[in-house]
């Protein structure tokens, strides 16, 4: 999960006040990895989690960004309005977090999304 701006990746926008990736992201990262899409992290100085996800999408060469705040996870696509993310869920279990990661990757691939449980 290196920050390699040359490689096309889904970008996870981390809060600049707490820029370390949380251990709880592992299922999300696994879901993205299962779909064989690369992911990177980037510290983004935006407090609002939806705006941070949007900024992550803008910085992603794959046009997809993710941000989280507590158990709230946002998946954004750069062609959507900033305040209208594709997914905005409160998730507190690993199964749905993995599915959300897979769905972010499926957005890149252009294939149907999995249903959250």
Coordinates of C-alpha atoms in Angstrom, one line a residue:
X1 CA 0.0 0.0 0.0
X2 CA 2.7 2.4 -1.0
X3 CA 2.0 6.0 -2.0
X4 CA 3.1 5.8 -5.6
X5 CA 1.6 8.6 -7.5
X6 CA 2.8 7.3 -10.9
X7 CA 0.9 4.0 -10.6
X8 CA -2.9 4.2 -11.3
X9 CA -4.5 3.4 -7.9
X10 CA -7.7 3.8 -5.9
X11 CA -6.7 6.5 -3.4
X12 CA -7.7 6.2 0.3
X13 CA -7.7 9.8 1.6
X14 CA -6.5 9.7 5.2
X15 CA -7.2 12.5 7.6
X16 CA -4.1 14.7 7.8
X17 CA -4.6 15.0 11.6
X18 CA -4.4 11.2 11.8
X19 CA -2.6 10.1 8.7
X20 CA -1.8 6.5 9.6
X21 CA -3.9 3.8 8.0
X22 CA -6.0 2.0 10.6
X23 CA -5.8 -1.7 11.1
X24 CA -9.5 -1.7 10.6
X25 CA -9.0 -0.9 6.9
X26 CA -7.6 -4.4 6.3
X27 CA -10.9 -6.0 5.2
X28 CA -11.5 -3.0 2.9
X29 CA -8.0 -3.3 1.4
X30 CA -8.6 -7.1 1.0
X31 CA -11.8 -6.5 -0.9
X32 CA -10.0 -4.1 -3.3
X33 CA -7.0 -6.5 -3.7
X34 CA -9.4 -9.5 -4.5
X35 CA -10.5 -7.5 -7.5
X36 CA -6.9 -7.0 -8.5
X37 CA -7.0 -3.2 -8.4
X38 CA -4.0 -1.4 -6.8
X39 CA -4.6 1.0 -3.9
X40 CA -2.6 3.7 -2.2
X41 CA -3.1 6.1 0.7
X42 CA -2.6 9.9 0.7
X43 CA -2.9 12.4 3.6
X44 CA -5.6 14.9 2.6
X45 CA -6.1 18.1 4.7
X46 CA -9.9 18.2 4.5
X47 CA -12.1 17.7 7.6
X48 CA -15.3 16.6 5.9
X49 CA -15.2 12.9 5.1
X50 CA -17.3 13.2 1.9
X51 CA -15.1 16.0 0.6
X52 CA -12.0 14.1 1.6
X53 CA -13.2 11.1 -0.5
X54 CA -13.9 13.4 -3.4
X55 CA -10.4 14.9 -3.2
X56 CA -9.0 11.3 -3.1
X57 CA -11.0 10.5 -6.3
X58 CA -9.7 13.6 -8.0
X59 CA -6.1 12.6 -7.1
X60 CA -6.7 9.0 -8.3
X61 CA -5.6 8.1 -11.8
X62 CA -8.5 5.6 -11.6
X63 CA -10.9 8.3 -10.6
X64 CA -12.0 6.5 -7.4
X65 CA -11.4 7.7 -3.9
X66 CA -12.3 6.4 -0.4
X67 CA -12.3 8.1 2.9
X68 CA -13.5 7.1 6.4
X69 CA -14.4 8.7 9.7
X70 CA -15.0 6.2 12.5
X71 CA -17.3 3.6 11.0
X72 CA -18.5 5.8 8.2
X73 CA -17.0 4.9 4.8
X74 CA -17.4 6.9 1.6
X75 CA -16.6 5.7 -1.9
X76 CA -16.5 8.6 -4.4
X77 CA -16.1 8.9 -8.1
X78 CA -14.6 12.0 -9.7
X79 CA -17.5 12.5 -12.1
X80 CA -20.1 12.8 -9.4
X81 CA -21.0 16.0 -7.6
X82 CA -18.7 16.5 -4.6
X83 CA -21.5 16.2 -2.0
X84 CA -23.1 13.1 -3.7
X85 CA -20.8 10.1 -3.2
X86 CA -21.5 6.8 -4.8
X87 CA -21.5 5.0 -1.5
X88 CA -21.9 6.4 2.0
X89 CA -22.3 3.7 4.7
X90 CA -21.8 3.1 8.4
X91 CA -20.1 -0.3 8.5
X92 CA -19.0 -2.0 11.7
X93 CA -18.3 -5.6 10.4
X94 CA -15.5 -7.0 8.3
X95 CA -17.7 -8.8 5.8
X96 CA -19.4 -5.6 4.6
X97 CA -16.2 -3.6 4.7
X98 CA -14.6 -6.2 2.4
X99 CA -17.6 -6.0 0.0
X100 CA -17.4 -2.2 0.0
X101 CA -13.7 -2.5 -1.0
X102 CA -14.6 -4.9 -3.8
X103 CA -17.3 -2.5 -5.0
X104 CA -14.8 0.3 -5.2
X105 CA -12.6 -1.9 -7.3
X106 CA -15.6 -3.0 -9.4
X107 CA -16.4 0.7 -10.1
X108 CA -12.9 0.9 -11.8
X109 CA -13.6 -2.4 -13.7
X110 CA -17.1 -1.4 -14.8
X111 CA -18.7 -4.6 -13.5
X112 CA -21.8 -5.0 -11.3
X113 CA -21.5 -4.3 -7.6
X114 CA -21.9 -6.9 -4.9
X115 CA -24.7 -6.5 -2.4
X116 CA -23.9 -5.6 1.2
X117 CA -25.1 -8.1 3.7

